[in-house]
Amino acid sequence: MADWRSELGSRLRGEVRHDERLAPRTSIRVGGPADLLIRPADADDLAALLRGVAELGVPLTVLGGGANTLVADAGVEGVVLRLPPELAEERVEGDLLTLPAGAPIARLPARGHALGLVGAEFLAGIPGTLGGALAMNAGTRAGQLSDVLVQAELATADGIGWVPAAALGLGYRVSRLPAGAVVTRLACRLRPGDVARSRAAMEADVAHRRATQPLSQPSFGSTFRNPPGRFAGELIEQVGLKGHRVGNAMWSDVHANFLVNLGGATARDVLQLMKLARTRVKERLAVTLEAEVRLVGQFVAEDVQEG
Ligand SMILES: Cc1cc2nc3c(=O)[nH]c(=O)nc-3n(C[C@H](O)[C@H](O)[C@H](O)COP(=O)(O)OP(=O)(O)OC[C@H]3O[C@@H](n4cnc5c(N)ncnc54)[C@H](O)[C@@H]3O)c2cc1C
């Protein structure tokens, strides 16, 4: 299907880039190219894209801010979709804010503050887009997106519609979005409150992150989910891997659940480190670590096998 690229490109008005490197579009700065990287012009263009990939049988991957994604060195087959931050209009109805999924996560608390609304402080310092925050049910021990999400608008090849938050299977850093669904808008309920206090809490949280996380180095935040009652970073440290390096990737010596790119790391380096941590933690501490980071693209089977 050599010509699917030009066929798809001819149906769209948005930005279509061929063989576009994805590393610069992820926070860990690792990974190969996408066959096509597409940024639709508007909601109609997105609908045309979704119909097009379904008709032509082209695989579709959604990329938000790339803050929780590891792209394979070989890249990603088919289309990688990025939503523009302004795909849909914002709406305010009392304390209910409707925002486009391609907007930065920070927009939700910021828009709330401008309206005298609080309640999304737990999003302070979390990079990425609102669509990615929904897919990951992003948050901290203080709260998670599902605490404020009322409903989400989902687009598929069959059309677009609103789905209540309760139907999205949101749990600890997981969601169960229908296969092939793209989140296009989120409706979140905040509450009237003390904006100065909310801002101060968020600033304190960001300062705490600066002191405890390796924010000057590329990473995807927490690599593994915290197992029940445990902290993945402590387990990785206990098995002697804090500061351990493979190629140009390293388990951070600041926060052991952060895997950092020292410059020129490959997805293979990253996976080797993850495998090593999983194997050692299982063997020595009898705890199974599960990845929080999402793997995207064509990986070599032996690299992704569970350690
Ligand atoms: C320094 C740092 C600190 C971090 N701290 C935290 C933290 O405290 N808490 C936390 O939860 N996370 C944290 N993260 C991880 C990350 O910020 C979150 O997971 C965030 O929600 C990812 O959003 P994104 O848009 O970058 O998603 P991406 O990485 O682009 O995508 C993640 C997943 O969401 C899917 N997706 C994205 N957009 C859409 C859409 N519109 N429709 C359907 N699916 C979509 C993708 O297909 C993929 O499966 C941190 C990351 C970094 C780098």
mmCIF file of N, CA and C in Angstrom, residues 195-285:
data_model
loop_
_atom_site.group_PDB
_atom_site.id
_atom_site.type_symbol
_atom_site.label_atom_id
_atom_site.label_comp_id
_atom_site.label_asym_id
_atom_site.label_seq_id
_atom_site.Cartn_x
_atom_site.Cartn_y
_atom_site.Cartn_z
ATOM 1 N N VAL A 195 -8.649 31.166 45.321
ATOM 2 C CA VAL A 195 -7.706 31.021 44.207
ATOM 3 C C VAL A 195 -6.265 31.254 44.665
ATOM 4 N N ALA A 196 -6.053 32.243 45.541
ATOM 5 C CA ALA A 196 -4.684 32.533 46.001
ATOM 6 C C ALA A 196 -4.111 31.313 46.713
ATOM 7 N N ARG A 197 -4.952 30.674 47.513
ATOM 8 C CA ARG A 197 -4.496 29.479 48.247
ATOM 9 C C ARG A 197 -4.204 28.323 47.278
ATOM 10 N N SER A 198 -5.061 28.189 46.266
ATOM 11 C CA SER A 198 -4.887 27.131 45.269
ATOM 12 C C SER A 198 -3.576 27.347 44.499
ATOM 13 N N ARG A 199 -3.338 28.615 44.109
ATOM 14 C CA ARG A 199 -2.094 28.931 43.386
ATOM 15 C C ARG A 199 -0.880 28.637 44.246
ATOM 16 N N ALA A 200 -0.956 29.017 45.520
ATOM 17 C CA ALA A 200 0.185 28.811 46.423
ATOM 18 C C ALA A 200 0.470 27.314 46.578
ATOM 19 N N ALA A 201 -0.590 26.508 46.673
ATOM 20 C CA ALA A 201 -0.411 25.055 46.817
ATOM 21 C C ALA A 201 0.266 24.488 45.572
ATOM 22 N N MET A 202 -0.127 24.999 44.409
ATOM 23 C CA MET A 202 0.464 24.499 43.164
ATOM 24 C C MET A 202 1.932 24.916 43.058
ATOM 25 N N GLU A 203 2.216 26.148 43.450
ATOM 26 C CA GLU A 203 3.623 26.604 43.394
ATOM 27 C C GLU A 203 4.493 25.775 44.343
ATOM 28 N N ALA A 204 3.942 25.458 45.518
ATOM 29 C CA ALA A 204 4.703 24.655 46.491
ATOM 30 C C ALA A 204 4.965 23.264 45.910
ATOM 31 N N ASP A 205 3.968 22.728 45.219
ATOM 32 C CA ASP A 205 4.115 21.393 44.637
ATOM 33 C C ASP A 205 5.198 21.392 43.552
ATOM 34 N N VAL A 206 5.196 22.443 42.721
ATOM 35 C CA VAL A 206 6.206 22.541 41.658
ATOM 36 C C VAL A 206 7.609 22.681 42.279
ATOM 37 N N ALA A 207 7.713 23.471 43.348
ATOM 38 C CA ALA A 207 9.014 23.639 44.015
ATOM 39 C C ALA A 207 9.486 22.295 44.582
ATOM 40 N N HIS A 208 8.546 21.531 45.142
ATOM 41 C CA HIS A 208 8.895 20.210 45.686
ATOM 42 C C HIS A 208 9.390 19.289 44.566
ATOM 43 N N ARG A 209 8.714 19.362 43.407
ATOM 44 C CA ARG A 209 9.164 18.551 42.271
ATOM 45 C C ARG A 209 10.587 18.935 41.861
ATOM 46 N N ARG A 210 10.852 20.263 41.820
ATOM 47 C CA ARG A 210 12.197 20.706 41.414
ATOM 48 C C ARG A 210 13.259 20.163 42.349
ATOM 49 N N ALA A 211 12.893 20.017 43.623
ATOM 50 C CA ALA A 211 13.869 19.556 44.613
ATOM 51 C C ALA A 211 14.038 18.039 44.605
ATOM 52 N N THR A 212 13.036 17.306 44.100
ATOM 53 C CA THR A 212 13.074 15.847 44.247
ATOM 54 C C THR A 212 13.085 15.074 42.923
ATOM 55 N N GLN A 213 12.923 15.797 41.795
ATOM 56 C CA GLN A 213 12.882 15.104 40.499
ATOM 57 C C GLN A 213 13.948 15.685 39.562
ATOM 58 N N PRO A 214 14.495 14.858 38.665
ATOM 59 C CA PRO A 214 15.558 15.337 37.763
ATOM 60 C C PRO A 214 14.974 16.106 36.576
ATOM 61 N N LEU A 215 14.424 17.288 36.835
ATOM 62 C CA LEU A 215 13.664 17.992 35.799
ATOM 63 C C LEU A 215 14.533 18.623 34.716
ATOM 64 N N SER A 216 15.856 18.694 34.955
ATOM 65 C CA SER A 216 16.709 19.283 33.915
ATOM 66 C C SER A 216 17.126 18.240 32.877
ATOM 67 N N GLN A 217 16.762 16.970 33.112
ATOM 68 C CA GLN A 217 17.132 15.936 32.135
ATOM 69 C C GLN A 217 15.867 15.358 31.481
ATOM 70 N N PRO A 218 15.944 14.980 30.197
ATOM 71 C CA PRO A 218 14.769 14.407 29.545
ATOM 72 C C PRO A 218 14.359 13.084 30.202
ATOM 73 N N SER A 219 13.057 12.940 30.463
ATOM 74 C CA SER A 219 12.542 11.695 31.057
ATOM 75 C C SER A 219 11.071 11.588 30.691
ATOM 76 N N PHE A 220 10.405 10.511 31.135
ATOM 77 C CA PHE A 220 8.941 10.475 30.992
ATOM 78 C C PHE A 220 8.285 10.393 32.361
ATOM 79 N N GLY A 221 8.918 11.006 33.350
ATOM 80 C CA GLY A 221 8.339 10.977 34.697
ATOM 81 C C GLY A 221 8.482 9.582 35.276
ATOM 82 N N SER A 222 7.510 9.156 36.065
ATOM 83 C CA SER A 222 7.586 7.816 36.673
ATOM 84 C C SER A 222 7.550 6.752 35.582
ATOM 85 N N THR A 223 8.489 5.821 35.669
ATOM 86 C CA THR A 223 8.568 4.768 34.653
ATOM 87 C C THR A 223 7.595 3.640 34.974
ATOM 88 N N PHE A 224 7.608 3.217 36.265
ATOM 89 C CA PHE A 224 6.726 2.127 36.699
ATOM 90 C C PHE A 224 5.629 2.682 37.596
ATOM 91 N N ARG A 225 4.487 2.010 37.611
ATOM 92 C CA ARG A 225 3.437 2.342 38.578
ATOM 93 C C ARG A 225 3.942 1.958 39.970
ATOM 94 N N ASN A 226 3.477 2.630 40.994
ATOM 95 C CA ASN A 226 3.811 2.194 42.347
ATOM 96 C C ASN A 226 2.991 0.945 42.676
ATOM 97 N N PRO A 227 3.656 -0.170 43.048
ATOM 98 C CA PRO A 227 2.884 -1.361 43.439
ATOM 99 C C PRO A 227 2.102 -1.037 44.725
ATOM 100 N N PRO A 228 0.985 -1.751 45.007
ATOM 101 C CA PRO A 228 0.173 -1.421 46.176
ATOM 102 C C PRO A 228 1.028 -1.297 47.444
ATOM 103 N N GLY A 229 0.937 -0.159 48.113
ATOM 104 C CA GLY A 229 1.639 0.051 49.393
ATOM 105 C C GLY A 229 3.148 0.270 49.272
ATOM 106 N N ARG A 230 3.693 0.307 48.075
ATOM 107 C CA ARG A 230 5.147 0.466 47.889
ATOM 108 C C ARG A 230 5.421 1.624 46.930
ATOM 109 N N PHE A 231 6.690 2.045 46.886
ATOM 110 C CA PHE A 231 7.108 3.052 45.912
ATOM 111 C C PHE A 231 8.112 2.413 44.953
ATOM 112 N N ALA A 232 7.818 2.487 43.666
ATOM 113 C CA ALA A 232 8.697 1.848 42.678
ATOM 114 C C ALA A 232 10.126 2.381 42.804
ATOM 115 N N GLY A 233 10.274 3.702 43.043
ATOM 116 C CA GLY A 233 11.611 4.293 43.145
ATOM 117 C C GLY A 233 12.413 3.667 44.290
ATOM 118 N N GLU A 234 11.754 3.454 45.421
ATOM 119 C CA GLU A 234 12.464 2.838 46.566
ATOM 120 C C GLU A 234 12.904 1.418 46.245
ATOM 121 N N LEU A 235 12.046 0.678 45.528
ATOM 122 C CA LEU A 235 12.381 -0.710 45.176
ATOM 123 C C LEU A 235 13.585 -0.735 44.231
ATOM 124 N N ILE A 236 13.594 0.187 43.269
ATOM 125 C CA ILE A 236 14.702 0.239 42.293
ATOM 126 C C ILE A 236 16.002 0.601 43.027
ATOM 127 N N GLU A 237 15.880 1.500 43.989
ATOM 128 C CA GLU A 237 17.055 1.889 44.788
ATOM 129 C C GLU A 237 17.532 0.709 45.645
ATOM 130 N N GLN A 238 16.582 0.004 46.240
ATOM 131 C CA GLN A 238 16.945 -1.135 47.106
ATOM 132 C C GLN A 238 17.720 -2.210 46.369
ATOM 133 N N VAL A 239 17.445 -2.391 45.065
ATOM 134 C CA VAL A 239 18.176 -3.431 44.319
ATOM 135 C C VAL A 239 19.433 -2.856 43.653
ATOM 136 N N GLY A 240 19.827 -1.674 44.074
ATOM 137 C CA GLY A 240 21.134 -1.127 43.674
ATOM 138 C C GLY A 240 21.185 -0.501 42.290
ATOM 139 N N LEU A 241 20.025 -0.094 41.760
ATOM 140 C CA LEU A 241 20.058 0.424 40.381
ATOM 141 C C LEU A 241 20.011 1.947 40.284
ATOM 142 N N LYS A 242 19.855 2.644 41.411
ATOM 143 C CA LYS A 242 19.847 4.114 41.338
ATOM 144 C C LYS A 242 21.184 4.570 40.747
ATOM 145 N N GLY A 243 21.150 5.358 39.672
ATOM 146 C CA GLY A 243 22.391 5.802 39.022
ATOM 147 C C GLY A 243 22.967 4.802 38.035
ATOM 148 N N HIS A 244 22.309 3.629 37.869
ATOM 149 C CA HIS A 244 22.836 2.611 36.950
ATOM 150 C C HIS A 244 22.576 3.030 35.499
ATOM 151 N N ARG A 245 23.567 2.781 34.652
ATOM 152 C CA ARG A 245 23.510 3.261 33.278
ATOM 153 C C ARG A 245 23.588 2.122 32.266
ATOM 154 N N VAL A 246 22.797 2.219 31.196
ATOM 155 C CA VAL A 246 22.959 1.350 30.023
ATOM 156 C C VAL A 246 23.006 2.275 28.816
ATOM 157 N N GLY A 247 24.081 2.215 28.052
ATOM 158 C CA GLY A 247 24.226 3.130 26.917
ATOM 159 C C GLY A 247 24.132 4.561 27.431
ATOM 160 N N ASN A 248 23.234 5.317 26.841
ATOM 161 C CA ASN A 248 23.081 6.713 27.264
ATOM 162 C C ASN A 248 21.822 6.956 28.080
ATOM 163 N N ALA A 249 21.265 5.880 28.645
ATOM 164 C CA ALA A 249 20.107 6.020 29.535
ATOM 165 C C ALA A 249 20.525 5.631 30.948
ATOM 166 N N MET A 250 19.885 6.217 31.934
ATOM 167 C CA MET A 250 20.305 5.963 33.327
ATOM 168 C C MET A 250 19.101 6.030 34.262
ATOM 169 N N TRP A 251 19.087 5.143 35.285
ATOM 170 C CA TRP A 251 18.133 5.322 36.374
ATOM 171 C C TRP A 251 18.631 6.532 37.160
ATOM 172 N N SER A 252 17.820 7.558 37.239
ATOM 173 C CA SER A 252 18.258 8.828 37.819
ATOM 174 C C SER A 252 18.841 8.656 39.219
ATOM 175 N N ASP A 253 19.899 9.418 39.499
ATOM 176 C CA ASP A 253 20.447 9.386 40.868
ATOM 177 C C ASP A 253 19.711 10.385 41.772
ATOM 178 N N VAL A 254 18.712 11.072 41.206
ATOM 179 C CA VAL A 254 17.888 11.990 42.010
ATOM 180 C C VAL A 254 16.605 11.288 42.455
ATOM 181 N N HIS A 255 15.964 10.569 41.537
ATOM 182 C CA HIS A 255 14.696 9.883 41.807
ATOM 183 C C HIS A 255 14.748 8.582 41.017
ATOM 184 N N ALA A 256 14.835 7.448 41.714
ATOM 185 C CA ALA A 256 15.155 6.191 41.032
ATOM 186 C C ALA A 256 14.040 5.656 40.137
ATOM 187 N N ASN A 257 12.804 6.186 40.199
ATOM 188 C CA ASN A 257 11.781 5.724 39.255
ATOM 189 C C ASN A 257 11.764 6.577 37.988
ATOM 190 N N PHE A 258 12.653 7.570 37.923
ATOM 191 C CA PHE A 258 12.799 8.384 36.705
ATOM 192 C C PHE A 258 13.961 7.823 35.904
ATOM 193 N N LEU A 259 13.696 7.549 34.628
ATOM 194 C CA LEU A 259 14.737 7.049 33.748
ATOM 195 C C LEU A 259 15.123 8.224 32.835
ATOM 196 N N VAL A 260 16.389 8.611 32.853
ATOM 197 C CA VAL A 260 16.758 9.833 32.133
ATOM 198 C C VAL A 260 17.630 9.534 30.912
ATOM 199 N N ASN A 261 17.475 10.388 29.922
ATOM 200 C CA ASN A 261 18.277 10.320 28.701
ATOM 201 C C ASN A 261 19.471 11.256 28.891
ATOM 202 N N LEU A 262 20.675 10.671 28.899
ATOM 203 C CA LEU A 262 21.875 11.486 29.133
ATOM 204 C C LEU A 262 22.323 12.191 27.846
ATOM 205 N N GLY A 263 21.637 11.888 26.743
ATOM 206 C CA GLY A 263 21.999 12.473 25.430
ATOM 207 C C GLY A 263 22.238 11.345 24.457
ATOM 208 N N GLY A 264 21.376 11.220 23.457
ATOM 209 C CA GLY A 264 21.538 10.169 22.437
ATOM 210 C C GLY A 264 21.123 8.781 22.879
ATOM 211 N N ALA A 265 20.323 8.657 23.943
ATOM 212 C CA ALA A 265 19.858 7.320 24.366
ATOM 213 C C ALA A 265 18.932 6.744 23.308
ATOM 214 N N THR A 266 18.924 5.407 23.211
ATOM 215 C CA THR A 266 18.000 4.734 22.295
ATOM 216 C C THR A 266 16.881 4.097 23.121
ATOM 217 N N ALA A 267 15.786 3.740 22.409
ATOM 218 C CA ALA A 267 14.686 3.047 23.088
ATOM 219 C C ALA A 267 15.204 1.714 23.633
ATOM 220 N N ARG A 268 16.165 1.125 22.935
ATOM 221 C CA ARG A 268 16.745 -0.148 23.375
ATOM 222 C C ARG A 268 17.438 0.031 24.728
ATOM 223 N N ASP A 269 18.221 1.117 24.873
ATOM 224 C CA ASP A 269 18.882 1.403 26.164
ATOM 225 C C ASP A 269 17.826 1.486 27.263
ATOM 226 N N VAL A 270 16.759 2.219 26.967
ATOM 227 C CA VAL A 270 15.704 2.445 27.959
ATOM 228 C C VAL A 270 15.059 1.123 28.368
ATOM 229 N N LEU A 271 14.757 0.289 27.353
ATOM 230 C CA LEU A 271 14.102 -0.988 27.653
ATOM 231 C C LEU A 271 15.010 -1.931 28.420
ATOM 232 N N GLN A 272 16.316 -1.882 28.118
ATOM 233 C CA GLN A 272 17.258 -2.738 28.862
ATOM 234 C C GLN A 272 17.238 -2.364 30.339
ATOM 235 N N LEU A 273 17.211 -1.075 30.606
ATOM 236 C CA LEU A 273 17.177 -0.621 32.006
ATOM 237 C C LEU A 273 15.878 -1.038 32.685
ATOM 238 N N MET A 274 14.782 -0.912 31.963
ATOM 239 C CA MET A 274 13.489 -1.298 32.547
ATOM 240 C C MET A 274 13.457 -2.802 32.840
ATOM 241 N N LYS A 275 14.014 -3.577 31.922
ATOM 242 C CA LYS A 275 14.032 -5.031 32.063
ATOM 243 C C LYS A 275 14.869 -5.430 33.285
ATOM 244 N N LEU A 276 16.024 -4.769 33.393
ATOM 245 C CA LEU A 276 16.927 -5.058 34.510
ATOM 246 C C LEU A 276 16.229 -4.773 35.844
ATOM 247 N N ALA A 277 15.547 -3.637 35.931
ATOM 248 C CA ALA A 277 14.860 -3.280 37.176
ATOM 249 C C ALA A 277 13.762 -4.286 37.480
ATOM 250 N N ARG A 278 12.991 -4.644 36.456
ATOM 251 C CA ARG A 278 11.877 -5.574 36.665
ATOM 252 C C ARG A 278 12.392 -6.922 37.165
ATOM 253 N N THR A 279 13.475 -7.412 36.514
ATOM 254 C CA THR A 279 14.022 -8.718 36.867
ATOM 255 C C THR A 279 14.580 -8.706 38.289
ATOM 256 N N ARG A 280 15.377 -7.688 38.594
ATOM 257 C CA ARG A 280 16.002 -7.651 39.934
ATOM 258 C C ARG A 280 14.979 -7.485 41.047
ATOM 259 N N VAL A 281 14.007 -6.613 40.819
ATOM 260 C CA VAL A 281 12.999 -6.366 41.857
ATOM 261 C C VAL A 281 12.165 -7.633 42.072
ATOM 262 N N LYS A 282 11.897 -8.345 41.002
ATOM 263 C CA LYS A 282 11.123 -9.597 41.106
ATOM 264 C C LYS A 282 11.942 -10.648 41.866
ATOM 265 N N GLU A 283 13.211 -10.811 41.457
ATOM 266 C CA GLU A 283 14.054 -11.866 42.053
ATOM 267 C C GLU A 283 14.363 -11.590 43.521
ATOM 268 N N ARG A 284 14.707 -10.333 43.814
ATOM 269 C CA ARG A 284 15.207 -10.037 45.167
ATOM 270 C C ARG A 284 14.112 -9.622 46.134
ATOM 271 N N LEU A 285 13.051 -8.999 45.630
ATOM 272 C CA LEU A 285 12.032 -8.461 46.540
ATOM 273 C C LEU A 285 10.655 -9.076 46.294
#
